[in-house]
C-alpha positions as CSV (number, residue, x, y, z in Angstrom):
1,X,98.9,104.3,-75.6
2,X,98.3,100.8,-76.9
3,X,101.1,101.2,-79.5
4,X,103.5,102.3,-76.8
5,X,102.7,99.2,-74.7
6,X,103.2,96.9,-77.6
7,X,106.5,98.7,-78.6
8,X,107.8,98.4,-75.0
9,X,106.9,94.8,-74.7
10,X,108.5,94.0,-78.1
11,X,111.7,95.8,-77.1
12,X,111.8,93.9,-73.8
13,X,111.3,90.6,-75.7
14,X,114.1,91.4,-78.1
15,X,116.5,92.3,-75.2
16,X,115.8,89.0,-73.5
17,X,116.2,87.0,-76.6
18,X,119.5,88.8,-77.4
19,X,120.8,88.0,-73.9
20,X,119.9,84.3,-74.1
21,X,120.9,83.6,-77.8
22,X,123.8,81.3,-78.6
23,X,126.3,83.1,-80.7
24,X,128.5,80.0,-81.3
25,X,131.5,81.5,-79.6
26,X,131.1,79.8,-76.2
27,X,131.8,76.1,-75.8
28,X,128.8,73.9,-75.4
29,X,128.5,71.7,-72.3
30,X,126.2,68.8,-72.6
31,X,126.0,68.4,-68.9
32,X,123.0,70.0,-67.2
33,X,123.9,72.7,-64.8
34,X,122.5,72.7,-61.3
35,X,123.1,74.4,-58.1
36,X,124.3,72.2,-55.2
37,X,121.6,71.8,-52.6
38,X,122.5,73.2,-49.2
39,X,123.3,70.6,-46.7
40,X,122.8,71.1,-43.0
41,X,126.5,71.9,-42.7
42,X,126.2,74.7,-45.2
43,X,123.4,76.5,-43.3
44,X,124.0,78.4,-40.0
45,X,122.6,76.7,-37.0
46,X,119.3,78.1,-35.9
47,X,119.3,79.7,-32.5
48,X,116.8,78.0,-30.3
49,X,114.0,80.2,-29.1
50,X,113.0,79.9,-25.5
51,X,109.6,78.3,-25.0
52,X,107.3,80.6,-23.3
53,X,106.0,79.3,-20.0
54,X,102.3,78.6,-19.9
55,X,100.1,81.0,-17.9
56,X,99.3,79.8,-14.4
57,X,95.8,78.6,-13.6
58,X,93.5,80.8,-11.5
59,X,94.4,80.0,-7.9
60,X,98.1,79.2,-8.5
61,X,100.5,81.4,-6.5
62,X,103.6,83.2,-7.8
63,X,106.3,83.6,-5.2
64,X,109.3,85.9,-6.1
65,X,112.0,87.9,-4.4
66,X,112.6,91.5,-5.3
67,X,116.3,91.9,-6.2
68,X,116.4,95.5,-4.9
69,X,114.9,95.2,-1.5
70,X,115.1,91.5,-0.9
71,X,111.4,91.2,0.0
72,X,109.8,87.9,-1.0
73,X,106.2,88.2,-2.1
74,X,103.4,85.7,-2.9
75,X,100.7,86.8,-5.3
76,X,97.7,84.9,-6.5
77,X,94.8,85.6,-8.9
78,X,91.8,84.0,-7.1
79,X,89.1,84.7,-9.7
80,X,87.8,86.6,-12.7
81,X,84.2,87.8,-13.3
82,X,82.7,89.8,-16.1
83,X,79.3,91.4,-16.4
84,X,78.1,89.7,-13.2
85,X,77.7,92.8,-11.2
86,X,75.7,95.9,-12.2
87,X,76.8,99.1,-10.4
88,X,74.5,102.1,-10.7
89,X,77.0,103.7,-13.2
90,X,77.8,101.6,-16.2
91,X,81.3,101.4,-17.8
92,X,79.9,103.1,-20.9
93,X,78.5,106.0,-18.8
94,X,81.7,106.4,-16.9
95,X,84.0,106.4,-19.9
96,X,81.8,107.6,-22.7
97,X,82.2,104.3,-24.6
98,X,79.7,102.0,-26.3
99,X,79.7,98.2,-25.7
100,X,81.8,98.1,-22.5
101,X,81.0,96.5,-19.2
102,X,82.6,96.0,-15.8
103,X,84.9,93.0,-14.9
104,X,86.7,92.2,-11.7
105,X,89.9,90.3,-10.8
106,X,90.2,89.0,-7.3
107,X,93.8,89.2,-6.1
108,X,95.7,88.2,-3.0
109,X,99.2,89.5,-2.2
110,X,101.4,88.6,0.8
111,X,104.8,89.6,2.1
112,X,106.4,86.2,2.8
113,X,109.7,87.4,4.2
114,X,112.4,90.1,4.0
115,X,110.7,93.1,5.6
116,X,107.8,95.4,4.8
117,X,106.5,96.2,1.3
118,X,103.8,98.0,-0.5
119,X,101.2,96.8,-3.0
120,X,99.1,98.6,-5.6
121,X,96.5,97.6,-8.2
122,X,98.3,99.4,-11.0
123,X,100.8,96.6,-12.0
124,X,97.7,94.5,-12.9
125,X,96.3,94.3,-16.5
126,X,94.1,92.2,-18.7
127,X,95.6,90.9,-22.0
128,X,93.5,90.1,-25.1
129,X,94.1,87.8,-28.1
130,X,94.5,90.8,-30.4
131,X,97.3,92.3,-28.3
132,X,95.1,94.9,-26.4
133,X,95.8,95.4,-22.7
134,X,93.4,97.0,-20.3
135,X,94.6,98.6,-17.0
136,X,92.5,98.8,-13.8
137,X,89.8,101.5,-13.6
138,X,90.9,104.5,-11.6
139,X,87.3,105.0,-10.7
140,X,85.6,103.3,-7.8
141,X,82.0,103.2,-6.6
142,X,80.5,102.1,-3.4
143,X,78.6,99.3,-5.2
144,X,81.7,97.8,-6.8
145,X,82.3,94.2,-5.7
146,X,83.8,93.8,-2.2
147,X,86.3,93.4,-0.7
148,X,88.0,96.0,-2.9
149,X,91.7,95.6,-3.6
150,X,93.5,98.7,-2.4
151,X,94.8,101.4,-4.7
152,X,97.9,101.3,-2.5
153,X,98.7,99.6,0.8
154,X,101.7,99.0,3.0
155,X,102.2,95.5,4.3
156,X,104.3,94.3,7.2
157,X,106.3,91.1,7.0
158,X,103.9,88.2,7.1
159,X,100.8,90.3,6.3
160,X,98.4,89.8,3.3
161,X,95.8,91.8,1.5
162,X,93.0,90.4,-0.7
163,X,90.3,92.1,-2.8
164,X,88.8,92.8,-6.2
165,X,90.1,95.2,-8.8
166,X,87.6,96.4,-11.4
167,X,88.3,97.0,-15.1
168,X,86.1,98.5,-17.9
169,X,86.2,95.9,-20.7
170,X,84.6,95.2,-24.1
171,X,81.4,93.3,-23.3
172,X,81.6,90.9,-26.2
173,X,85.2,89.9,-25.6
174,X,86.9,88.0,-22.9
175,X,90.6,88.5,-22.0
176,X,93.0,85.6,-22.4
177,X,95.2,86.4,-19.4
178,X,95.5,88.4,-16.2
179,X,99.0,90.0,-16.1
180,X,101.1,91.1,-13.1
181,X,103.7,93.6,-14.3
182,X,105.7,95.0,-11.3
183,X,109.2,96.5,-12.0
184,X,110.7,93.7,-9.9
185,X,109.8,91.0,-12.6
186,X,111.7,90.9,-15.9
187,X,108.7,89.1,-17.6
188,X,105.1,89.7,-16.5
189,X,103.5,86.9,-14.6
190,X,100.4,85.5,-16.3
191,X,97.2,83.7,-15.2
192,X,94.9,82.1,-17.8
193,X,91.3,83.5,-17.8
194,X,88.8,80.6,-18.0
195,X,86.6,80.7,-21.1
196,X,83.5,81.5,-19.2
């Protein structure tokens, strides 16, 4: 095995030497050769990337109009709490996990103009630094924080709904952002979660 390795290395060295040797047939040029450095004109222009907008602060309102039905909505994240309430059933007991706890996001949604509309808790999510996203719990208990944000509700023009939506979250992590992801928004709306 050792002989084969040495033989292969020697053959490679001979091949490289043969390729770079001067046989005397080519004219010698005393000038050093160099490649021209690329100038800004030589390189294609970089396409500017859009700067992402910073997440809203808790309490700031997003107002938008749905292009399909023309209804203008105003939504606000009013607060975030984690591990501050202790229902009789823990998140780990409910979902068969280890190291999870309950968190709640307080939300307010209003129909500003354009007619009636519906709201639901399911476009809401929590986003973590590692890319994980957690959706609201489909489970609800009588001892969850009140008022509870509805699973679904119909709102008349000028009407609002406010309440808390509960999530089962990793107890030793905190989300970075609260996301609102309805189909009517091209890009999810974001609110920064305070660092505790």
